[in-house]
Coordinates of C-alpha atoms in Angstrom, one line a residue:
M1 CA 17.4 -12.4 3.0
L2 CA 16.8 -9.7 5.5
T3 CA 15.3 -11.4 8.6
D4 CA 15.4 -8.1 10.7
V5 CA 13.4 -5.6 8.7
A6 CA 14.0 -2.8 11.3
T7 CA 17.7 -2.5 10.7
N8 CA 19.5 0.4 9.0
S9 CA 20.3 -2.0 6.2
A10 CA 16.7 -2.8 5.6
F11 CA 15.6 0.8 5.6
Y12 CA 18.5 1.7 3.3
T13 CA 17.2 -1.0 0.9
A14 CA 13.7 0.4 1.0
R15 CA 14.9 4.0 0.4
R16 CA 16.9 2.8 -2.6
W17 CA 13.9 1.0 -4.0
L18 CA 11.8 4.1 -3.7
Q19 CA 14.5 6.4 -5.2
E20 CA 15.0 4.0 -8.1
C21 CA 11.3 3.8 -8.7
Q22 CA 10.9 7.6 -8.7
D23 CA 13.9 8.2 -10.9
D24 CA 13.7 5.4 -13.4
H25 CA 10.2 3.9 -13.7
A26 CA 8.2 5.4 -16.6
K27 CA 5.1 3.7 -15.4
C28 CA 5.3 5.1 -11.9
P29 CA 4.8 8.6 -10.5
G30 CA 7.9 10.7 -10.2
K31 CA 9.2 12.9 -7.3
K32 CA 6.5 15.5 -7.6
A33 CA 4.9 15.9 -4.1
P34 CA 1.1 15.1 -3.9
T35 CA -1.6 17.1 -2.2
L36 CA -1.9 16.0 1.4
P37 CA -5.1 14.4 2.7
S38 CA -7.4 16.4 5.1
R39 CA -5.4 15.1 8.0
V40 CA -2.0 13.4 8.3
I41 CA 0.2 12.4 11.2
D42 CA 3.4 14.5 11.5
V43 CA 5.9 11.8 12.4
G44 CA 8.6 14.2 13.5
S45 CA 12.1 12.9 13.4
E46 CA 14.0 9.9 14.8
T47 CA 15.7 12.1 17.4
K48 CA 12.2 13.2 18.8
R49 CA 10.7 9.8 19.2
G50 CA 7.6 11.1 21.1
S51 CA 7.0 14.0 18.9
V52 CA 3.9 12.8 17.0
K53 CA 0.9 15.0 16.2
L54 CA -2.0 15.4 13.8
L55 CA -1.7 18.0 11.0
V56 CA -5.0 19.4 9.8
N57 CA -4.5 20.4 6.1
S58 CA -7.2 23.1 6.1
T59 CA -5.5 25.0 3.2
P60 CA -4.4 22.3 0.8
C61 CA -0.6 22.0 0.6
K62 CA 1.6 19.5 -1.1
A63 CA 4.1 17.1 0.6
H64 CA 5.2 13.5 0.4
Y65 CA 3.3 11.1 2.7
T66 CA 3.0 7.4 3.3
A67 CA -0.4 5.6 3.8
L68 CA -0.8 2.6 6.1
S69 CA -2.7 -0.5 5.0
Y70 CA -3.3 -2.7 8.0
C71 CA -5.8 -4.8 10.0
W72 CA -7.5 -3.2 13.0
G73 CA -8.4 -6.7 14.4
G74 CA -10.9 -5.2 16.9
S75 CA -11.2 -1.8 18.6
Q76 CA -8.2 0.5 19.2
Q77 CA -7.6 2.4 22.4
V78 CA -6.2 5.5 20.6
T79 CA -8.3 7.0 17.9
T80 CA -9.2 10.5 16.8
T81 CA -12.7 11.4 18.0
K82 CA -14.6 14.7 18.5
S83 CA -13.2 14.9 22.0
T84 CA -9.6 14.1 21.2
L85 CA -9.2 16.0 17.9
D86 CA -7.8 19.2 19.4
D87 CA -5.5 17.2 21.7
H88 CA -4.2 15.2 18.8
V89 CA -3.4 18.4 16.9
T90 CA -1.1 19.3 19.8
S91 CA 0.4 15.9 20.5
I92 CA -0.4 12.2 20.2
P93 CA 1.5 10.0 22.8
Y94 CA 3.7 7.8 20.8
D95 CA 4.0 5.1 23.5
Q96 CA 0.2 4.8 23.7
L97 CA -0.3 4.1 19.9
P98 CA -0.9 0.5 18.8
K99 CA 2.3 -1.2 17.8
T100 CA 1.4 -1.3 14.1
I101 CA 1.0 2.5 14.0
Q102 CA 4.2 2.9 16.0
D103 CA 6.1 0.8 13.5
A104 CA 4.5 2.8 10.6
V105 CA 5.7 6.0 12.2
M106 CA 9.2 4.5 12.6
A107 CA 9.3 3.3 9.0
T108 CA 8.0 6.6 7.6
R109 CA 10.7 8.5 9.5
N110 CA 13.4 6.1 8.3
L111 CA 12.2 6.5 4.7
G112 CA 12.8 10.3 5.0
I113 CA 9.1 11.1 4.7
S114 CA 7.5 13.6 7.2
Y115 CA 3.8 12.5 7.1
L116 CA 1.8 9.3 7.5
W117 CA -1.9 8.7 6.9
A118 CA -3.6 6.0 9.1
D119 CA -7.4 5.9 9.2
A120 CA -7.7 5.4 13.0
L121 CA -6.1 8.8 13.6
C122 CA -6.8 10.7 10.4
I123 CA -10.6 10.1 10.4
V124 CA -12.8 11.4 13.2
Q125 CA -14.2 8.0 14.2
D126 CA -17.4 9.1 16.1
C127 CA -18.5 11.7 13.5
A128 CA -20.7 10.2 10.8
V129 CA -20.3 13.2 8.4
D130 CA -16.5 13.2 8.6
K131 CA -16.3 9.4 8.3
A132 CA -18.5 9.5 5.1
Q133 CA -16.4 12.3 3.6
E134 CA -13.1 10.7 4.3
I135 CA -14.1 7.2 3.2
N136 CA -15.1 8.7 -0.1
K137 CA -11.6 10.1 -0.4
M138 CA -9.8 6.9 0.4
G139 CA -9.3 5.9 -3.2
Q140 CA -7.5 9.2 -3.8
I141 CA -5.5 9.0 -0.6
Y142 CA -3.9 5.7 -1.5
K143 CA -3.5 6.6 -5.2
N144 CA -1.7 9.9 -4.3
A145 CA 0.5 8.5 -1.5
T146 CA 4.2 8.5 -2.2
L147 CA 4.3 5.0 -0.8
T148 CA 1.8 2.6 0.9
I149 CA 3.2 0.7 3.9
A150 CA 1.4 -2.7 4.1
A151 CA 1.5 -4.4 7.5
A152 CA 0.7 -7.7 5.8
S153 CA 1.9 -10.0 8.5
A154 CA -0.1 -8.5 11.4
K155 CA -3.6 -9.8 12.2
T156 CA -4.3 -6.9 14.6
A157 CA -3.1 -3.3 15.1
H158 CA -1.4 -4.4 18.3
E159 CA 1.0 -6.9 16.7
G160 CA 3.3 -4.5 14.7
F161 CA 5.3 -5.5 11.7
L162 CA 9.0 -4.6 12.3
Q163 CA 9.8 -7.6 14.5
P164 CA 12.5 -9.9 13.2
R165 CA 11.4 -12.7 10.8
P166 CA 12.3 -16.3 11.5
R167 CA 15.3 -17.3 9.4
I168 CA 14.5 -20.0 6.9
P169 CA 16.9 -22.9 7.5
S170 CA 19.1 -23.9 4.6
C171 CA 19.1 -27.5 3.4
E172 CA 20.8 -29.7 0.9
I173 CA 18.7 -31.4 -1.7
P174 CA 20.4 -34.3 -3.5
I175 CA 19.7 -34.3 -7.3
Y176 CA 20.6 -37.1 -9.6
Y177 CA 22.2 -35.6 -12.7
D178 CA 22.5 -37.5 -16.0
H179 CA 25.2 -36.0 -18.1
Q180 CA 23.3 -37.1 -21.3
Y181 CA 20.7 -34.4 -20.8
D182 CA 20.5 -30.7 -20.0
Y183 CA 18.4 -29.7 -17.0
D184 CA 16.9 -26.4 -15.9
F185 CA 16.5 -25.6 -12.2
A186 CA 14.4 -22.9 -10.6
T187 CA 13.1 -21.8 -7.2
V188 CA 9.4 -21.5 -6.8
Q189 CA 8.1 -18.5 -4.9
S190 CA 4.9 -18.6 -2.9
S191 CA 2.2 -16.0 -3.4
D192 CA 1.6 -13.3 -0.7
A193 CA -2.2 -13.8 -1.0
D194 CA -2.2 -15.8 2.3
E195 CA -0.9 -12.9 4.3
P196 CA -3.4 -11.9 7.2
L197 CA -3.8 -8.4 5.7
Y198 CA -5.5 -9.7 2.5
S199 CA -8.3 -11.4 4.4
R200 CA -9.7 -7.9 4.9
G201 CA -12.0 -6.7 2.1
W202 CA -11.0 -3.0 2.2
T203 CA -7.3 -3.8 1.5
L204 CA -8.3 -4.7 -2.1
Q205 CA -8.9 -1.0 -2.9
E206 CA -5.8 0.0 -1.0
R207 CA -3.6 -2.5 -2.8
L208 CA -4.9 -1.9 -6.3
L209 CA -4.9 1.9 -6.1
S210 CA -1.5 2.3 -4.4
P211 CA 1.2 3.1 -7.1
R212 CA 3.9 1.8 -4.8
M213 CA 3.7 -0.6 -1.8
L214 CA 6.3 -1.7 0.7
L215 CA 4.9 -5.0 2.0
Y216 CA 6.0 -6.3 5.3
G217 CA 5.1 -10.0 5.0
Q218 CA 5.5 -12.9 7.4
K219 CA 8.7 -14.1 5.7
E220 CA 10.2 -11.1 3.9
L221 CA 10.1 -7.5 2.9
T222 CA 8.7 -6.9 -0.6
W223 CA 8.5 -4.0 -2.9
Q224 CA 5.6 -3.7 -5.5
C225 CA 5.0 -0.9 -7.9
Q226 CA 3.5 -0.4 -11.4
Q227 CA 6.7 -1.5 -13.1
N228 CA 8.5 -4.0 -11.0
S229 CA 8.7 -6.0 -7.9
S230 CA 11.7 -6.8 -5.6
E231 CA 12.3 -8.7 -2.4
S232 CA 14.9 -8.2 0.3
L233 CA 16.6 -11.4 -0.9
G234 CA 18.2 -9.4 -3.7
T235 CA 19.3 -5.9 -4.5
T236 CA 17.7 -5.4 -8.0
F237 CA 14.2 -5.4 -9.3
Y238 CA 12.8 -8.4 -11.1
Q239 CA 9.4 -9.5 -12.3
R240 CA 7.3 -11.4 -9.8
S241 CA 3.7 -12.6 -9.6
T242 CA 1.9 -10.9 -6.6
G243 CA -1.4 -12.8 -6.9
C244 CA -3.1 -9.5 -7.5
K245 CA -3.6 -7.8 -10.9
R246 CA -2.7 -4.2 -11.3
L247 CA -5.0 -1.4 -12.5
P248 CA -4.3 0.3 -15.8
V249 CA -1.1 2.2 -15.7
G250 CA -2.7 5.4 -17.1
I251 CA -4.5 6.3 -13.8
F252 CA -1.1 6.7 -12.1
V253 CA 0.9 8.6 -14.7
N254 CA -0.1 12.2 -15.5
K255 CA 0.6 12.0 -19.2
K256 CA -1.1 10.9 -22.3
L257 CA -0.2 7.3 -23.1
S258 CA 0.6 6.2 -26.6
R259 CA -1.7 3.6 -28.2
K260 CA 0.9 0.9 -27.5
E261 CA 1.0 1.8 -23.8
R262 CA -2.8 1.9 -23.3
P263 CA -4.5 -1.2 -22.0
S264 CA -7.0 -2.8 -24.4
N265 CA -10.7 -2.8 -23.5
T266 CA -10.4 -6.6 -23.1
Q267 CA -7.5 -6.3 -20.6
T268 CA -9.3 -3.6 -18.6
K269 CA -12.6 -5.6 -18.5
Q270 CA -10.7 -8.7 -17.4
I271 CA -9.1 -6.8 -14.5
W272 CA -12.5 -5.4 -13.4
Q273 CA -14.2 -8.8 -13.6
S274 CA -11.5 -10.3 -11.4
I275 CA -12.2 -7.8 -8.5
I276 CA -16.0 -7.2 -8.5
E277 CA -16.7 -10.0 -6.0
D278 CA -15.8 -7.6 -3.1
R279 CA -18.4 -5.3 -1.5
L280 CA -19.4 -2.1 -3.4
P281 CA -18.2 0.4 -0.8
A282 CA -14.7 -1.1 -0.8
L283 CA -14.7 -0.8 -4.6
A284 CA -15.8 2.8 -4.8
G285 CA -12.3 4.2 -5.1
I286 CA -11.4 1.8 -7.8
A287 CA -14.5 2.6 -9.7
E288 CA -13.8 6.3 -9.5
Q289 CA -10.4 5.8 -11.1
L290 CA -11.8 3.6 -13.9
H291 CA -14.6 6.1 -14.6
G292 CA -12.3 8.0 -17.0
I293 CA -12.0 4.9 -19.1
W294 CA -15.6 3.5 -19.1
G295 CA -17.8 6.3 -18.1
D296 CA -20.9 5.8 -15.9
Y297 CA -20.7 3.2 -13.0
V298 CA -24.0 1.8 -11.8
A299 CA -24.1 -0.6 -8.8
G300 CA -21.1 -2.7 -9.7
F301 CA -21.6 -2.5 -13.4
W302 CA -20.4 -0.2 -16.2
K303 CA -23.2 1.3 -18.3
N304 CA -21.6 1.1 -21.7
C305 CA -21.0 -2.7 -21.3
M306 CA -23.9 -3.6 -19.0
L307 CA -25.0 -6.5 -21.2
A308 CA -21.5 -8.1 -21.1
H309 CA -21.4 -7.8 -17.3
L310 CA -24.8 -9.4 -16.9
A311 CA -24.1 -12.3 -19.3

């Protein structure tokens, strides 16, 4: 298991997971670059550690970008405001950024991606109009991201997520074996639902809509995508329960799905019923994506099956 997630080996593993997903997973988006959000952080290169700035995408262009899912945990000292916007387009002091965003910049660079979206810097925080516009786009931002970086272990933006994890001590467990019978043994994996990040309501939208997620948990580095999951313990993908149901695959793949590939109405309704306990604004992006399947969305319910939802 990788206990130091900031090593070259750890980033190599993450890059390989991403490449394998883009090349081989039919259920996941390929290598086609998405349209950039209104603003992204230009992370520069590893050789220019302090070269970070805000890119304003005034004429929509396409490029790969990561999106950061994290807990603010209170106010942040460095945000984009009306008074700092022009300065941030020129330069954002790397060493003044909260540790979680610093780590996201480092991870994005090491993944070979040039741009990062983080709400504190990519939304003008003291402009109500800009805030409303960008919050309405957040569903698309996470859905279109090449990869979402989840700082799952950090309770605040100042903790970071690239610090070494404590090594889990090995132990010997004596087992009595009766040769008259055959026994099956298995390791039981804990869910990641208890990570600090998932106590924040808005991360539901971020997690469900992200086609790929690199999750920096308290114990390990985990990959999740529409097709498979993998952990830093191994080198290959395998199926794993994440404690969070995925949205229908069709919203991520730009092709017409066969009847066999499409989720049934029952499956889709079960997914929706499992997530509607969150607040409506945090569900807006999810509802927007499911609109193509069910049609009109009214205050947490779907018009064409309103009676079933109210039952």
